[in-house]
mmCIF file of C-alpha atoms in Angstrom:
data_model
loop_
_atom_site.group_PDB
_atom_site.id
_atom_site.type_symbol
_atom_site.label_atom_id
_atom_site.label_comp_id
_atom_site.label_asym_id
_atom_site.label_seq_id
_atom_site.Cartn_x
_atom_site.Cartn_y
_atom_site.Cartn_z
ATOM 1 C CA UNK A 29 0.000 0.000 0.000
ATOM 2 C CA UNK A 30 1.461 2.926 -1.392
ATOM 3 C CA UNK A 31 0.478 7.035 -0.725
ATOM 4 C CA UNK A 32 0.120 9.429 -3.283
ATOM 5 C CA UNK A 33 3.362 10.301 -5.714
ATOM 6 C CA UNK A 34 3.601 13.627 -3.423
ATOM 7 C CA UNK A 35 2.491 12.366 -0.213
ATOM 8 C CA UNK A 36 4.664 9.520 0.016
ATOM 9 C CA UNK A 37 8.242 11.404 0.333
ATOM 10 C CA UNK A 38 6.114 12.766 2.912
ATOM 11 C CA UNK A 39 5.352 9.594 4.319
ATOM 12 C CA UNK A 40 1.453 10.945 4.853
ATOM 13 C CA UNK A 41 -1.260 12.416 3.316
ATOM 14 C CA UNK A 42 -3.688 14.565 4.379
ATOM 15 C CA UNK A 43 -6.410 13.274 2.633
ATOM 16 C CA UNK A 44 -5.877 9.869 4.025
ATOM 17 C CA UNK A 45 -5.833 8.012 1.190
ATOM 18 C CA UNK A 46 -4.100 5.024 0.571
ATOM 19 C CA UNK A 47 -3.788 3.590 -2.425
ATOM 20 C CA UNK A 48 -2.532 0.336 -3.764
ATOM 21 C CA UNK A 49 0.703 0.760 -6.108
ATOM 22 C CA UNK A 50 -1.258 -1.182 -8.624
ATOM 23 C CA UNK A 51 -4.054 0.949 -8.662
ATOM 24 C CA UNK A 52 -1.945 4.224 -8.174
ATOM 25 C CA UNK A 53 -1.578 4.753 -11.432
ATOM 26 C CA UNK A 54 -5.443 4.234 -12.682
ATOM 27 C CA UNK A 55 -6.846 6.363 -10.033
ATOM 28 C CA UNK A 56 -4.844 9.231 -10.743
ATOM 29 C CA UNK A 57 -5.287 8.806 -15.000
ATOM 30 C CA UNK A 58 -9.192 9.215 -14.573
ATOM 31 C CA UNK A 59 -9.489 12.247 -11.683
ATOM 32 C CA UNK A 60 -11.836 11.775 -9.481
ATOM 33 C CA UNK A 61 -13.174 13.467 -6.302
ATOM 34 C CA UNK A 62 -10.556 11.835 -4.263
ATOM 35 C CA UNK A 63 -7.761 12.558 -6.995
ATOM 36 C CA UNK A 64 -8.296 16.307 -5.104
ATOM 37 C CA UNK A 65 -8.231 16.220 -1.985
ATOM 38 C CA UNK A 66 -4.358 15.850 -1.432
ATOM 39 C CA UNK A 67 -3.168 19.010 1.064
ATOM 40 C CA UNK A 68 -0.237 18.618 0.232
ATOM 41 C CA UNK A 69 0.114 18.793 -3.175
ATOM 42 C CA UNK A 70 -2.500 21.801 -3.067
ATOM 43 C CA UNK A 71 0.180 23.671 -0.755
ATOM 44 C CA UNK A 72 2.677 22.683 -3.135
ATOM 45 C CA UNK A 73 0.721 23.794 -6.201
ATOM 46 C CA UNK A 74 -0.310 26.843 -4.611
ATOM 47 C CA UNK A 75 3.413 28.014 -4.088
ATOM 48 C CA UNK A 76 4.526 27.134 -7.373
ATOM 49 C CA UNK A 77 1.563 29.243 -8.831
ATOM 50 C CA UNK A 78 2.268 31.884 -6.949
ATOM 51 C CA UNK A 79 5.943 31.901 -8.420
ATOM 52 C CA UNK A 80 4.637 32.081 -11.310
ATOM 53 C CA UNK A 81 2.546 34.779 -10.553
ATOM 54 C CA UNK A 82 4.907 37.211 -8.998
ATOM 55 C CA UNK A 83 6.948 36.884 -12.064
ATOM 56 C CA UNK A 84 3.625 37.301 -14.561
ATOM 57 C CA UNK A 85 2.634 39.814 -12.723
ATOM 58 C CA UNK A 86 5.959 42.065 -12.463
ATOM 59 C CA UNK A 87 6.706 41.976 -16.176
ATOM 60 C CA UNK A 88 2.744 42.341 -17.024
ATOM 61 C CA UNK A 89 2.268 45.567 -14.770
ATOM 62 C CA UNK A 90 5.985 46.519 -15.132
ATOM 63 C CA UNK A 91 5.268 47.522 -18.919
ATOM 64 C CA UNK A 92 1.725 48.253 -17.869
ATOM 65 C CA UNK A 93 3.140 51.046 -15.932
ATOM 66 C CA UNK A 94 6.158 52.373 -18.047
ATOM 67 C CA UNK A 95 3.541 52.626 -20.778
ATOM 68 C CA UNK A 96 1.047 54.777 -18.449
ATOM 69 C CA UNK A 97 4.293 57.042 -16.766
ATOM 70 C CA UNK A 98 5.134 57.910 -20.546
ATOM 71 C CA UNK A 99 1.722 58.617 -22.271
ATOM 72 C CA UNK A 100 1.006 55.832 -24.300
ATOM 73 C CA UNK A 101 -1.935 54.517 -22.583
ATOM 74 C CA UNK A 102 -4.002 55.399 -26.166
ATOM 75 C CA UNK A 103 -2.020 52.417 -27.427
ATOM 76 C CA UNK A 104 -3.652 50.260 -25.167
ATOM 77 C CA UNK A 105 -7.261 51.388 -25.963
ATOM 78 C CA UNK A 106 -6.925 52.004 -30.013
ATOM 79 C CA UNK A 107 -4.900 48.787 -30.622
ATOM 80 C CA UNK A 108 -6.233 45.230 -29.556
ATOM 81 C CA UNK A 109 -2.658 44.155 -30.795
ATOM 82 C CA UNK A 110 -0.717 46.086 -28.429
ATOM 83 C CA UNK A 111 -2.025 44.405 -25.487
ATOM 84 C CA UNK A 112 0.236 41.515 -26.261
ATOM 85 C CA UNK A 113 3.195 43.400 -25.341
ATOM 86 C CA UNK A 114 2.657 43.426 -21.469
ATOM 87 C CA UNK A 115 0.963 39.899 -21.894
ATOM 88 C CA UNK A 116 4.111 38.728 -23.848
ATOM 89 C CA UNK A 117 6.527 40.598 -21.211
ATOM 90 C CA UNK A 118 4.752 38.802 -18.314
ATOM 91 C CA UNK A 119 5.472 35.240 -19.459
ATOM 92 C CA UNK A 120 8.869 36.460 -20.619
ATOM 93 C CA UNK A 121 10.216 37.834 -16.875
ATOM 94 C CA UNK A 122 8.193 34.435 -15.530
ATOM 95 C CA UNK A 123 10.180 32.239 -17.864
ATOM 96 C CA UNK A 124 13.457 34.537 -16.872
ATOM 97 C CA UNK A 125 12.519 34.119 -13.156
ATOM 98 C CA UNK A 126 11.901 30.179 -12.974
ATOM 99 C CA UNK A 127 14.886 29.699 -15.102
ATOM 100 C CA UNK A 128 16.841 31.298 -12.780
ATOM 101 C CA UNK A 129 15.301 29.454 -9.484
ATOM 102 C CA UNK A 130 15.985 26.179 -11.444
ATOM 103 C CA UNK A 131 19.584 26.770 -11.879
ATOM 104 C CA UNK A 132 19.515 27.800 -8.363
ATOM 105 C CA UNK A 133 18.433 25.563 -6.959
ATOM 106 C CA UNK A 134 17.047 22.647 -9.631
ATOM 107 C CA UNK A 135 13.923 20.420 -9.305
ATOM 108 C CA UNK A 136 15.486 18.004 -6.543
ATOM 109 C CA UNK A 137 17.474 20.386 -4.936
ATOM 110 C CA UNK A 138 20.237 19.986 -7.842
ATOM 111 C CA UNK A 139 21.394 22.956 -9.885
ATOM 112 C CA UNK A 140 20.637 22.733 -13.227
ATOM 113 C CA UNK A 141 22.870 23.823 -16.278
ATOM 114 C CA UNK A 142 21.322 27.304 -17.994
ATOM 115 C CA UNK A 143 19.146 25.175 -21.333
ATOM 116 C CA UNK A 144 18.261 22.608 -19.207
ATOM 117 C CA UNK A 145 16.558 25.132 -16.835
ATOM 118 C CA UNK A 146 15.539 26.840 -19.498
ATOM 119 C CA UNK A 147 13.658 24.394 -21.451
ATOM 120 C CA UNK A 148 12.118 22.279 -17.895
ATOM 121 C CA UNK A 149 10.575 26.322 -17.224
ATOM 122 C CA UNK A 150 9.399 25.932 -20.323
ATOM 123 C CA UNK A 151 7.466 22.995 -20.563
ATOM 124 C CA UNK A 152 6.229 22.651 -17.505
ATOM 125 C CA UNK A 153 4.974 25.956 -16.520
ATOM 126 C CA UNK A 154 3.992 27.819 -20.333
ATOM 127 C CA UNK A 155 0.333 26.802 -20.014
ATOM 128 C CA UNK A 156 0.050 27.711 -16.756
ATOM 129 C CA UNK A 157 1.995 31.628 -17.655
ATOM 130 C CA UNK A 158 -0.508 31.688 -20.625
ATOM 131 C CA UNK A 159 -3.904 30.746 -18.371
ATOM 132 C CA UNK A 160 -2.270 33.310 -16.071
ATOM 133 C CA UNK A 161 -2.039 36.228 -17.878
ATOM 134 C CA UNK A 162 -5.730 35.927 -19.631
ATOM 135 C CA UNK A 163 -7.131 35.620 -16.518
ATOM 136 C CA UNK A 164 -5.685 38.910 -15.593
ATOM 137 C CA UNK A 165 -5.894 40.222 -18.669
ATOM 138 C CA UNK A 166 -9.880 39.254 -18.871
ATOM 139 C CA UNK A 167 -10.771 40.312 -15.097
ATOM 140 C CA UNK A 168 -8.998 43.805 -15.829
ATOM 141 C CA UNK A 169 -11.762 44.029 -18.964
ATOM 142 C CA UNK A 170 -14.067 42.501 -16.845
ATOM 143 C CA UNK A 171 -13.588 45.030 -14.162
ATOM 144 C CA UNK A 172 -13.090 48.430 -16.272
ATOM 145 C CA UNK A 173 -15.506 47.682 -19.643
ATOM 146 C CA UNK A 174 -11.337 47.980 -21.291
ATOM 147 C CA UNK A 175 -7.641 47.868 -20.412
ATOM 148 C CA UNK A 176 -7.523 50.743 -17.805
ATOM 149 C CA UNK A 177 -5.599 48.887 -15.125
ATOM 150 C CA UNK A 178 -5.269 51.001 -11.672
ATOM 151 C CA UNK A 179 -4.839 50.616 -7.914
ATOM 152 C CA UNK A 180 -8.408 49.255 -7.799
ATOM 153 C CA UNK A 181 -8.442 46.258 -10.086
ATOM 154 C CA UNK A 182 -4.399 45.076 -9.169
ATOM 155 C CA UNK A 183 -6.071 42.577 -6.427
ATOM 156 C CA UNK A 184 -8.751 40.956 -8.463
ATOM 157 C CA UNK A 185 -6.182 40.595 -11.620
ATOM 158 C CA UNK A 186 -3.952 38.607 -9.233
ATOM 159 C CA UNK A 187 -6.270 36.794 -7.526
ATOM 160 C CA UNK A 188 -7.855 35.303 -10.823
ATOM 161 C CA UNK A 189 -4.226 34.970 -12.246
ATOM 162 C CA UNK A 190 -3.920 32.575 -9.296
ATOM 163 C CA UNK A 191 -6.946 30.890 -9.290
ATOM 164 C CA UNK A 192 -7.343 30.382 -13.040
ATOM 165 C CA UNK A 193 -4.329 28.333 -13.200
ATOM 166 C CA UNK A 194 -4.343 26.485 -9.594
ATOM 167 C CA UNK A 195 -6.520 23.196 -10.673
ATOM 168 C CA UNK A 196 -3.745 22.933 -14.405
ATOM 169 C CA UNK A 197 -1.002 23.020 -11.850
ATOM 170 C CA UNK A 198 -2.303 21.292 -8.568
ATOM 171 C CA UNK A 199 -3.116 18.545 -12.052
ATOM 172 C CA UNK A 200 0.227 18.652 -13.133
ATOM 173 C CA UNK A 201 1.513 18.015 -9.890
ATOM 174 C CA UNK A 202 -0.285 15.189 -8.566
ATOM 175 C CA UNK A 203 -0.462 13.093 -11.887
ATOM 176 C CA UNK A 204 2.739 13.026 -12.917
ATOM 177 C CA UNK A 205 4.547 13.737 -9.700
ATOM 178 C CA UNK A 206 6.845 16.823 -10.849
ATOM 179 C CA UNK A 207 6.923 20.701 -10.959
ATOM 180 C CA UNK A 208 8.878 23.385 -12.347
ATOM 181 C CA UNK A 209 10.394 24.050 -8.706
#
């Protein structure tokens, strides 16, 4: 009787589920309501998001605000197009940011080399940088009828960039046992 991937370097689980090895596999293929309930890999998935989300979010509202401080805020309301370039520099600085974490520190506490980091930050965490960033993009809209982010909206964009994502990652995590950090 075996724990869940996560839960059993912990040697517990605080869903209390046990799980037979040979069935490990087939319960977490087909997620069910058990397949969520791990704490642990929640706690684990909820830090790595909000990595993810500090970086999003710096290089999103970074450009955000150099583009307000200089004028150029009718950009952002005549051009749909334009609205890529704080979307793109978000997942850019996240990328930058995990990539440098992994060579750090690595997955298993092991620096990796630069294009191995690199291309693990990629893989494993693009989806989640892309869900991220429309979510904030979208609750911004949502919130001001356009792209007129301010003091205001900041909280809600961050809170549905974290949210949005959580269930992809907290997925990731517990089916095939790995993250990006």
């Amino acid at each position: 009787v075996e724990f869940c991937n996560l839960c059993s370097m912990l040697g517990r689980c605080a869903s209390r589920l046990i799980v037979p090895r040979s069935q490990l596999s087939r319960s977490i293929s087909t997620p069910s309501l058990r397949f969520w309930k791990c704490k642990h890999t929640w706690k684990k998935a909820s830090y790595n998001t909000s990595v993810c989300l500090f970086g999003c979010s710096l290089g999103e509202l970074s450009t955000l605000s150099l583009i307000y401080t200089t004028g150029h805020e009718h950009l952002l309301t005549t051009s749909s197009i334009f609205w890529l370039v704080p979307l793109a520099n978000g997942i850019l600085t996240s990328v930058f940011l995990e990539t440098l974490i992994l060579m750090r520190k690595g997955t298993q506490e092991t620096p990796m080399p630069f294009p191995v980091a690199l291309k693990t930050a990629l893989n494993m965490s693009f989806i989640s940088m892309l869900a991220m960033e429309v979510a904030m993009a979208g609750a911004d809209f949502c919130l001001t009828g356009g792209f007129n982010v301010n003091l205001v909206n900041i909280p809600p964009m961050l809170l549905a960039g974290f949210l949005f994502p959580l269930p992809y990652n907290y997925y990731r995590l517990k089916k095939f046992g790995r993250s990006c950090h």
